[in-house]
PDB file of N, CA and C in Angstrom:
ATOM      1  N   MET A1061       6.339 -15.615 -22.524  1.00 63.00           N
ATOM      2  CA  MET A1061       6.466 -16.041 -21.148  1.00 63.00           C
ATOM      3  C   MET A1061       6.402 -14.852 -20.199  1.00 63.00           C
ATOM      4  N   GLY A1062       6.863 -13.699 -20.583  1.00 85.00           N
ATOM      5  CA  GLY A1062       6.737 -12.511 -19.766  1.00 85.00           C
ATOM      6  C   GLY A1062       7.770 -12.404 -18.670  1.00 85.00           C
ATOM      7  N   ALA A1063       7.554 -11.445 -17.779  1.00 89.00           N
ATOM      8  CA  ALA A1063       8.514 -11.138 -16.711  1.00 89.00           C
ATOM      9  C   ALA A1063       8.712 -12.314 -15.768  1.00 89.00           C
ATOM     10  N   PHE A1064       7.672 -13.078 -15.459  1.00 93.00           N
ATOM     11  CA  PHE A1064       7.821 -14.186 -14.524  1.00 93.00           C
ATOM     12  C   PHE A1064       8.765 -15.258 -15.059  1.00 93.00           C
ATOM     13  N   GLY A1065       8.936 -15.328 -16.356  1.00 92.00           N
ATOM     14  CA  GLY A1065       9.875 -16.268 -16.940  1.00 92.00           C
ATOM     15  C   GLY A1065      11.314 -15.828 -16.816  1.00 92.00           C
ATOM     16  N   GLU A1066      11.534 -14.601 -16.397  1.00 91.00           N
ATOM     17  CA  GLU A1066      12.878 -14.030 -16.298  1.00 91.00           C
ATOM     18  C   GLU A1066      13.394 -13.926 -14.869  1.00 91.00           C
ATOM     19  N   ILE A1067      12.564 -14.269 -13.873  1.00 90.00           N
ATOM     20  CA  ILE A1067      12.982 -14.089 -12.477  1.00 90.00           C
ATOM     21  C   ILE A1067      13.232 -15.432 -11.807  1.00 90.00           C
ATOM     22  N   SER A1068      13.990 -15.388 -10.702  1.00 89.00           N
ATOM     23  CA  SER A1068      14.264 -16.615  -9.955  1.00 89.00           C
ATOM     24  C   SER A1068      13.607 -16.592  -8.575  1.00 89.00           C
ATOM     25  N   ALA A1069      12.982 -15.476  -8.201  1.00 91.00           N
ATOM     26  CA  ALA A1069      12.266 -15.361  -6.929  1.00 91.00           C
ATOM     27  C   ALA A1069      11.360 -14.127  -7.017  1.00 91.00           C
ATOM     28  N   LEU A1070      10.361 -14.061  -6.124  1.00 91.00           N
ATOM     29  CA  LEU A1070       9.424 -12.941  -6.116  1.00 91.00           C
ATOM     30  C   LEU A1070       9.156 -12.512  -4.682  1.00 91.00           C
ATOM     31  N   MET A1071       9.234 -11.206  -4.442  1.00 90.00           N
ATOM     32  CA  MET A1071       8.856 -10.628  -3.155  1.00 90.00           C
ATOM     33  C   MET A1071       7.636  -9.748  -3.389  1.00 90.00           C
ATOM     34  N   VAL A1072       6.647  -9.892  -2.512  1.00 90.00           N
ATOM     35  CA  VAL A1072       5.410  -9.120  -2.616  1.00 90.00           C
ATOM     36  C   VAL A1072       5.223  -8.342  -1.327  1.00 90.00           C
ATOM     37  N   GLY A1073       4.999  -7.045  -1.449  1.00 87.00           N
ATOM     38  CA  GLY A1073       4.818  -6.200  -0.279  1.00 87.00           C
ATOM     39  C   GLY A1073       3.520  -6.486   0.448  1.00 87.00           C
ATOM     40  N   ARG A1074       3.426  -5.927   1.653  1.00 84.00           N
ATOM     41  CA  ARG A1074       2.178  -6.050   2.419  1.00 84.00           C
ATOM     42  C   ARG A1074       1.057  -5.370   1.658  1.00 84.00           C
ATOM     43  N   ILE A1075      -0.091  -6.005   1.631  1.00 78.00           N
ATOM     44  CA  ILE A1075      -1.261  -5.463   0.944  1.00 78.00           C
ATOM     45  C   ILE A1075      -2.198  -4.896   2.001  1.00 78.00           C
ATOM     46  N   PRO A1076      -2.454  -3.581   1.955  1.00 72.00           N
ATOM     47  CA  PRO A1076      -3.372  -3.007   2.948  1.00 72.00           C
ATOM     48  C   PRO A1076      -4.786  -3.543   2.762  1.00 72.00           C
ATOM     49  N   SER A1077      -5.554  -3.547   3.828  1.00 68.00           N
ATOM     50  CA  SER A1077      -6.916  -4.077   3.764  1.00 68.00           C
ATOM     51  C   SER A1077      -7.806  -3.261   2.834  1.00 68.00           C
ATOM     52  N   VAL A1078      -7.400  -2.053   2.492  1.00 60.00           N
ATOM     53  CA  VAL A1078      -8.200  -1.210   1.609  1.00 60.00           C
ATOM     54  C   VAL A1078      -7.776  -1.352   0.147  1.00 60.00           C
ATOM     55  N   ALA A1079      -7.055  -2.408  -0.178  1.00 62.00           N
ATOM     56  CA  ALA A1079      -6.501  -2.570  -1.527  1.00 62.00           C
ATOM     57  C   ALA A1079      -7.552  -2.891  -2.573  1.00 62.00           C
ATOM     58  N   GLY A1080      -8.771  -3.191  -2.168  1.00 67.00           N
ATOM     59  CA  GLY A1080      -9.836  -3.430  -3.131  1.00 67.00           C
ATOM     60  C   GLY A1080      -9.975  -4.874  -3.586  1.00 67.00           C
ATOM     61  N   LEU A1081      -9.484  -5.823  -2.801  1.00 71.00           N
ATOM     62  CA  LEU A1081      -9.693  -7.220  -3.145  1.00 71.00           C
ATOM     63  C   LEU A1081     -11.172  -7.543  -3.013  1.00 71.00           C
ATOM     64  N   LYS A1082     -11.678  -8.345  -3.926  1.00 74.00           N
ATOM     65  CA  LYS A1082     -13.074  -8.768  -3.840  1.00 74.00           C
ATOM     66  C   LYS A1082     -13.252  -9.680  -2.635  1.00 74.00           C
ATOM     67  N   GLU A1083     -14.447  -9.660  -2.058  1.00 73.00           N
ATOM     68  CA  GLU A1083     -14.718 -10.515  -0.911  1.00 73.00           C
ATOM     69  C   GLU A1083     -14.504 -11.968  -1.312  1.00 73.00           C
ATOM     70  N   GLY A1084     -13.793 -12.701  -0.496  1.00 73.00           N
ATOM     71  CA  GLY A1084     -13.501 -14.102  -0.785  1.00 73.00           C
ATOM     72  C   GLY A1084     -12.169 -14.299  -1.486  1.00 73.00           C
ATOM     73  N   ASP A1085     -11.638 -13.240  -2.116  1.00 77.00           N
ATOM     74  CA  ASP A1085     -10.322 -13.340  -2.749  1.00 77.00           C
ATOM     75  C   ASP A1085      -9.251 -13.175  -1.679  1.00 77.00           C
ATOM     76  N   SER A1086      -8.128 -13.783  -1.915  1.00 82.00           N
ATOM     77  CA  SER A1086      -6.994 -13.591  -1.033  1.00 82.00           C
ATOM     78  C   SER A1086      -5.757 -13.419  -1.905  1.00 82.00           C
ATOM     79  N   LEU A1087      -4.722 -12.842  -1.320  1.00 83.00           N
ATOM     80  CA  LEU A1087      -3.481 -12.663  -2.053  1.00 83.00           C
ATOM     81  C   LEU A1087      -2.959 -14.019  -2.523  1.00 83.00           C
ATOM     82  N   GLU A1088      -3.057 -15.033  -1.668  1.00 87.00           N
ATOM     83  CA  GLU A1088      -2.570 -16.354  -2.025  1.00 87.00           C
ATOM     84  C   GLU A1088      -3.307 -16.909  -3.242  1.00 87.00           C
ATOM     85  N   MET A1089      -4.632 -16.727  -3.302  1.00 87.00           N
ATOM     86  CA  MET A1089      -5.408 -17.196  -4.451  1.00 87.00           C
ATOM     87  C   MET A1089      -4.968 -16.491  -5.732  1.00 87.00           C
ATOM     88  N   ILE A1090      -4.770 -15.184  -5.645  1.00 87.00           N
ATOM     89  CA  ILE A1090      -4.366 -14.408  -6.817  1.00 87.00           C
ATOM     90  C   ILE A1090      -2.979 -14.837  -7.283  1.00 87.00           C
ATOM     91  N   LEU A1091      -2.052 -14.994  -6.334  1.00 92.00           N
ATOM     92  CA  LEU A1091      -0.700 -15.426  -6.695  1.00 92.00           C
ATOM     93  C   LEU A1091      -0.722 -16.830  -7.294  1.00 92.00           C
ATOM     94  N   ASP A1092      -1.482 -17.735  -6.709  1.00 93.00           N
ATOM     95  CA  ASP A1092      -1.579 -19.092  -7.253  1.00 93.00           C
ATOM     96  C   ASP A1092      -2.038 -19.065  -8.704  1.00 93.00           C
ATOM     97  N   GLU A1093      -3.026 -18.239  -9.001  1.00 92.00           N
ATOM     98  CA  GLU A1093      -3.548 -18.141 -10.364  1.00 92.00           C
ATOM     99  C   GLU A1093      -2.517 -17.525 -11.315  1.00 92.00           C
ATOM    100  N   CYS A1094      -1.891 -16.444 -10.885  1.00 92.00           N
ATOM    101  CA  CYS A1094      -0.937 -15.739 -11.748  1.00 92.00           C
ATOM    102  C   CYS A1094       0.364 -16.513 -11.955  1.00 92.00           C
ATOM    103  N   LEU A1095       0.754 -17.305 -10.973  1.00 95.00           N
ATOM    104  CA  LEU A1095       2.052 -17.971 -11.016  1.00 95.00           C
ATOM    105  C   LEU A1095       1.965 -19.443 -11.393  1.00 95.00           C
ATOM    106  N   GLU A1096       0.785 -19.881 -11.823  1.00 94.00           N
ATOM    107  CA  GLU A1096       0.629 -21.279 -12.222  1.00 94.00           C
ATOM    108  C   GLU A1096       1.629 -21.635 -13.325  1.00 94.00           C
ATOM    109  N   GLY A1097       2.351 -22.711 -13.127  1.00 94.00           N
ATOM    110  CA  GLY A1097       3.336 -23.154 -14.106  1.00 94.00           C
ATOM    111  C   GLY A1097       4.741 -22.629 -13.861  1.00 94.00           C
ATOM    112  N   TYR A1098       4.906 -21.721 -12.912  1.00 95.00           N
ATOM    113  CA  TYR A1098       6.232 -21.198 -12.577  1.00 95.00           C
ATOM    114  C   TYR A1098       6.729 -21.877 -11.304  1.00 95.00           C
ATOM    115  N   ASP A1099       8.041 -21.988 -11.188  1.00 93.00           N
ATOM    116  CA  ASP A1099       8.622 -22.660 -10.037  1.00 93.00           C
ATOM    117  C   ASP A1099       9.755 -21.818  -9.466  1.00 93.00           C
ATOM    118  N   PHE A1100       9.403 -20.881  -8.581  1.00 92.00           N
ATOM    119  CA  PHE A1100      10.389 -20.072  -7.875  1.00 92.00           C
ATOM    120  C   PHE A1100       9.804 -19.699  -6.523  1.00 92.00           C
ATOM    121  N   PRO A1101      10.671 -19.387  -5.554  1.00 90.00           N
ATOM    122  CA  PRO A1101      10.169 -19.026  -4.232  1.00 90.00           C
ATOM    123  C   PRO A1101       9.456 -17.675  -4.242  1.00 90.00           C
ATOM    124  N   VAL A1102       8.420 -17.569  -3.420  1.00 90.00           N
ATOM    125  CA  VAL A1102       7.656 -16.331  -3.271  1.00 90.00           C
ATOM    126  C   VAL A1102       7.590 -16.001  -1.785  1.00 90.00           C
ATOM    127  N   VAL A1103       7.943 -14.767  -1.454  1.00 88.00           N
ATOM    128  CA  VAL A1103       7.835 -14.279  -0.077  1.00 88.00           C
ATOM    129  C   VAL A1103       6.821 -13.146  -0.089  1.00 88.00           C
ATOM    130  N   THR A1104       5.820 -13.216   0.783  1.00 88.00           N
ATOM    131  CA  THR A1104       4.791 -12.180   0.856  1.00 88.00           C
ATOM    132  C   THR A1104       4.879 -11.441   2.186  1.00 88.00           C
ATOM    133  N   GLY A1105       4.207 -10.312   2.261  1.00 87.00           N
ATOM    134  CA  GLY A1105       4.157  -9.544   3.499  1.00 87.00           C
ATOM    135  C   GLY A1105       5.417  -8.757   3.784  1.00 87.00           C
ATOM    136  N   VAL A1106       6.175  -8.436   2.738  1.00 87.00           N
ATOM    137  CA  VAL A1106       7.441  -7.718   2.892  1.00 87.00           C
ATOM    138  C   VAL A1106       7.165  -6.224   3.055  1.00 87.00           C
ATOM    139  N   ASP A1107       7.953  -5.557   3.892  1.00 88.00           N
ATOM    140  CA  ASP A1107       7.803  -4.112   4.101  1.00 88.00           C
ATOM    141  C   ASP A1107       8.433  -3.342   2.942  1.00 88.00           C
ATOM    142  N   LEU A1108       7.785  -3.365   1.803  1.00 85.00           N
ATOM    143  CA  LEU A1108       8.225  -2.584   0.652  1.00 85.00           C
ATOM    144  C   LEU A1108       6.987  -2.057  -0.056  1.00 85.00           C
ATOM    145  N   GLY A1109       7.184  -1.105  -0.916  1.00 79.00           N
ATOM    146  CA  GLY A1109       6.047  -0.467  -1.570  1.00 79.00           C
ATOM    147  C   GLY A1109       5.540   0.682  -0.718  1.00 79.00           C
ATOM    148  N   HIS A1110       4.228   0.754  -0.553  1.00 79.00           N
ATOM    149  CA  HIS A1110       3.614   1.851   0.202  1.00 79.00           C
ATOM    150  C   HIS A1110       3.260   1.375   1.602  1.00 79.00           C
ATOM    151  N   THR A1111       4.287   1.016   2.375  1.00 81.00           N
ATOM    152  CA  THR A1111       4.077   0.526   3.735  1.00 81.00           C
ATOM    153  C   THR A1111       4.840   1.400   4.717  1.00 81.00           C
ATOM    154  N   ASN A1112       4.563   1.202   5.979  1.00 84.00           N
ATOM    155  CA  ASN A1112       5.308   1.864   7.027  1.00 84.00           C
ATOM    156  C   ASN A1112       5.489   0.847   8.146  1.00 84.00           C
ATOM    157  N   PRO A1113       6.700   0.374   8.396  1.00 87.00           N
ATOM    158  CA  PRO A1113       7.973   0.819   7.824  1.00 87.00           C
ATOM    159  C   PRO A1113       8.114   0.371   6.371  1.00 87.00           C
ATOM    160  N   ILE A1114       9.109   0.932   5.703  1.00 86.00           N
ATOM    161  CA  ILE A1114       9.357   0.614   4.303  1.00 86.00           C
ATOM    162  C   ILE A1114      10.830   0.278   4.104  1.00 86.00           C
ATOM    163  N   ALA A1115      11.081  -0.802   3.406  1.00 84.00           N
ATOM    164  CA  ALA A1115      12.450  -1.182   3.067  1.00 84.00           C
ATOM    165  C   ALA A1115      12.795  -0.563   1.720  1.00 84.00           C
ATOM    166  N   THR A1116      13.984   0.002   1.619  1.00 84.00           N
ATOM    167  CA  THR A1116      14.458   0.541   0.353  1.00 84.00           C
ATOM    168  C   THR A1116      15.259  -0.541  -0.350  1.00 84.00           C
ATOM    169  N   ILE A1117      14.824  -0.902  -1.537  1.00 85.00           N
ATOM    170  CA  ILE A1117      15.483  -1.955  -2.304  1.00 85.00           C
ATOM    171  C   ILE A1117      16.040  -1.322  -3.567  1.00 85.00           C
ATOM    172  N   PRO A1118      17.368  -1.324  -3.722  1.00 87.00           N
ATOM    173  CA  PRO A1118      17.975  -0.683  -4.888  1.00 87.00           C
ATOM    174  C   PRO A1118      17.667  -1.446  -6.182  1.00 87.00           C
ATOM    175  N   VAL A1119      17.290  -0.722  -7.208  1.00 87.00           N
ATOM    176  CA  VAL A1119      16.974  -1.307  -8.513  1.00 87.00           C
ATOM    177  C   VAL A1119      18.271  -1.702  -9.214  1.00 87.00           C
ATOM    178  N   GLY A1120      18.304  -2.888  -9.794  1.00 87.00           N
ATOM    179  CA  GLY A1120      19.438  -3.325 -10.575  1.00 87.00           C
ATOM    180  C   GLY A1120      20.567  -3.958  -9.801  1.00 87.00           C
ATOM    181  N   VAL A1121      20.421  -4.087  -8.499  1.00 89.00           N
ATOM    182  CA  VAL A1121      21.468  -4.687  -7.672  1.00 89.00           C
ATOM    183  C   VAL A1121      21.155  -6.171  -7.511  1.00 89.00           C
ATOM    184  N   GLY A1122      22.153  -7.011  -7.754  1.00 89.00           N
ATOM    185  CA  GLY A1122      21.970  -8.444  -7.589  1.00 89.00           C
ATOM    186  C   GLY A1122      21.764  -8.807  -6.133  1.00 89.00           C
ATOM    187  N   ALA A1123      20.929  -9.807  -5.897  1.00 90.00           N
ATOM    188  CA  ALA A1123      20.647 -10.232  -4.530  1.00 90.00           C
ATOM    189  C   ALA A1123      20.272 -11.705  -4.526  1.00 90.00           C
ATOM    190  N   ARG A1124      20.334 -12.296  -3.327  1.00 90.00           N
ATOM    191  CA  ARG A1124      19.926 -13.680  -3.138  1.00 90.00           C
ATOM    192  C   ARG A1124      18.790 -13.684  -2.120  1.00 90.00           C
ATOM    193  N   LEU A1125      17.694 -14.344  -2.479  1.00 88.00           N
ATOM    194  CA  LEU A1125      16.536 -14.436  -1.597  1.00 88.00           C
ATOM    195  C   LEU A1125      16.451 -15.846  -1.039  1.00 88.00           C
ATOM    196  N   ASP A1126      16.444 -15.961   0.281  1.00 87.00           N
ATOM    197  CA  ASP A1126      16.219 -17.236   0.948  1.00 87.00           C
ATOM    198  C   ASP A1126      14.798 -17.189   1.491  1.00 87.00           C
ATOM    199  N   ALA A1127      13.879 -17.822   0.779  1.00 82.00           N
ATOM    200  CA  ALA A1127      12.463 -17.753   1.145  1.00 82.00           C
ATOM    201  C   ALA A1127      12.190 -18.441   2.477  1.00 82.00           C
ATOM    202  N   ASP A1128      12.932 -19.513   2.786  1.00 86.00           N
ATOM    203  CA  ASP A1128      12.712 -20.206   4.054  1.00 86.00           C
ATOM    204  C   ASP A1128      13.082 -19.325   5.242  1.00 86.00           C
ATOM    205  N   LYS A1129      14.185 -18.607   5.121  1.00 87.00           N
ATOM    206  CA  LYS A1129      14.637 -17.709   6.196  1.00 87.00           C
ATOM    207  C   LYS A1129      14.007 -16.324   6.094  1.00 87.00           C
ATOM    208  N   ARG A1130      13.304 -16.057   4.970  1.00 82.00           N
ATOM    209  CA  ARG A1130      12.743 -14.724   4.686  1.00 82.00           C
ATOM    210  C   ARG A1130      13.864 -13.686   4.774  1.00 82.00           C
ATOM    211  N   GLU A1131      14.962 -13.981   4.049  1.00 87.00           N
ATOM    212  CA  GLU A1131      16.159 -13.150   4.108  1.00 87.00           C
ATOM    213  C   GLU A1131      16.589 -12.755   2.696  1.00 87.00           C
ATOM    214  N   LEU A1132      16.883 -11.471   2.514  1.00 88.00           N
ATOM    215  CA  LEU A1132      17.385 -10.947   1.255  1.00 88.00           C
ATOM    216  C   LEU A1132      18.798 -10.441   1.495  1.00 88.00           C
ATOM    217  N   VAL A1133      19.758 -10.976   0.739  1.00 91.00           N
ATOM    218  CA  VAL A1133      21.163 -10.589   0.885  1.00 91.00           C
ATOM    219  C   VAL A1133      21.626 -10.000  -0.437  1.00 91.00           C
ATOM    220  N   TYR A1134      22.117  -8.761  -0.391  1.00 92.00           N
ATOM    221  CA  TYR A1134      22.602  -8.095  -1.595  1.00 92.00           C
ATOM    222  C   TYR A1134      23.989  -8.596  -1.962  1.00 92.00           C
ATOM    223  N   ASN A1135      24.235  -8.773  -3.252  1.00 92.00           N
ATOM    224  CA  ASN A1135      25.534  -9.234  -3.754  1.00 92.00           C
ATOM    225  C   ASN A1135      26.505  -8.086  -3.957  1.00 92.00           C
ATOM    226  N   GLU A1136      26.020  -6.863  -3.900  1.00 90.00           N
ATOM    227  CA  GLU A1136      26.843  -5.682  -4.148  1.00 90.00           C
ATOM    228  C   GLU A1136      26.205  -4.483  -3.468  1.00 90.00           C
ATOM    229  N   SER A1137      26.923  -3.393  -3.411  1.00 88.00           N
ATOM    230  CA  SER A1137      26.409  -2.167  -2.811  1.00 88.00           C
ATOM    231  C   SER A1137      25.350  -1.533  -3.712  1.00 88.00           C
ATOM    232  N   GLY A1138      24.384  -0.900  -3.096  1.00 84.00           N
ATOM    233  CA  GLY A1138      23.364  -0.181  -3.845  1.00 84.00           C
ATOM    234  C   GLY A1138      23.782   1.231  -4.204  1.00 84.00           C
ATOM    235  N   VAL A1139      24.975   1.641  -3.739  1.00 84.00           N
ATOM    236  CA  VAL A1139      25.483   2.996  -3.985  1.00 84.00           C
ATOM    237  C   VAL A1139      26.867   2.887  -4.598  1.00 84.00           C
ATOM    238  N   HIS A1140      27.093   3.645  -5.662  1.00 78.00           N
ATOM    239  CA  HIS A1140      28.409   3.681  -6.306  1.00 78.00           C
ATOM    240  C   HIS A1140      28.927   5.102  -6.289  1.00 78.00           C
ATOM    241  N   ASN A1141      30.223   5.267  -6.047  1.00 76.00           N
ATOM    242  CA  ASN A1141      30.845   6.602  -6.061  1.00 76.00           C
ATOM    243  C   ASN A1141      31.158   7.022  -7.466  1.00 76.00           C
TER     244      ASN A1141
END
């Protein structure tokens, strides 16, 4: 089943126009193909990855994604003393 079988939501960063998509392809088409058979919310166009501005998302920190509100709420701090 792979990684998509282990997640409950997916966030995809903004894709620059120079990303090399073939003419006629769109991010939505690619996601539809890759995510066929999975049922979780997907939010696209997020300021993460190689974007400016860029959101810093801590690895391993639990969070709740509300796709309708396009809101990510962390369940804990991303920094530990």
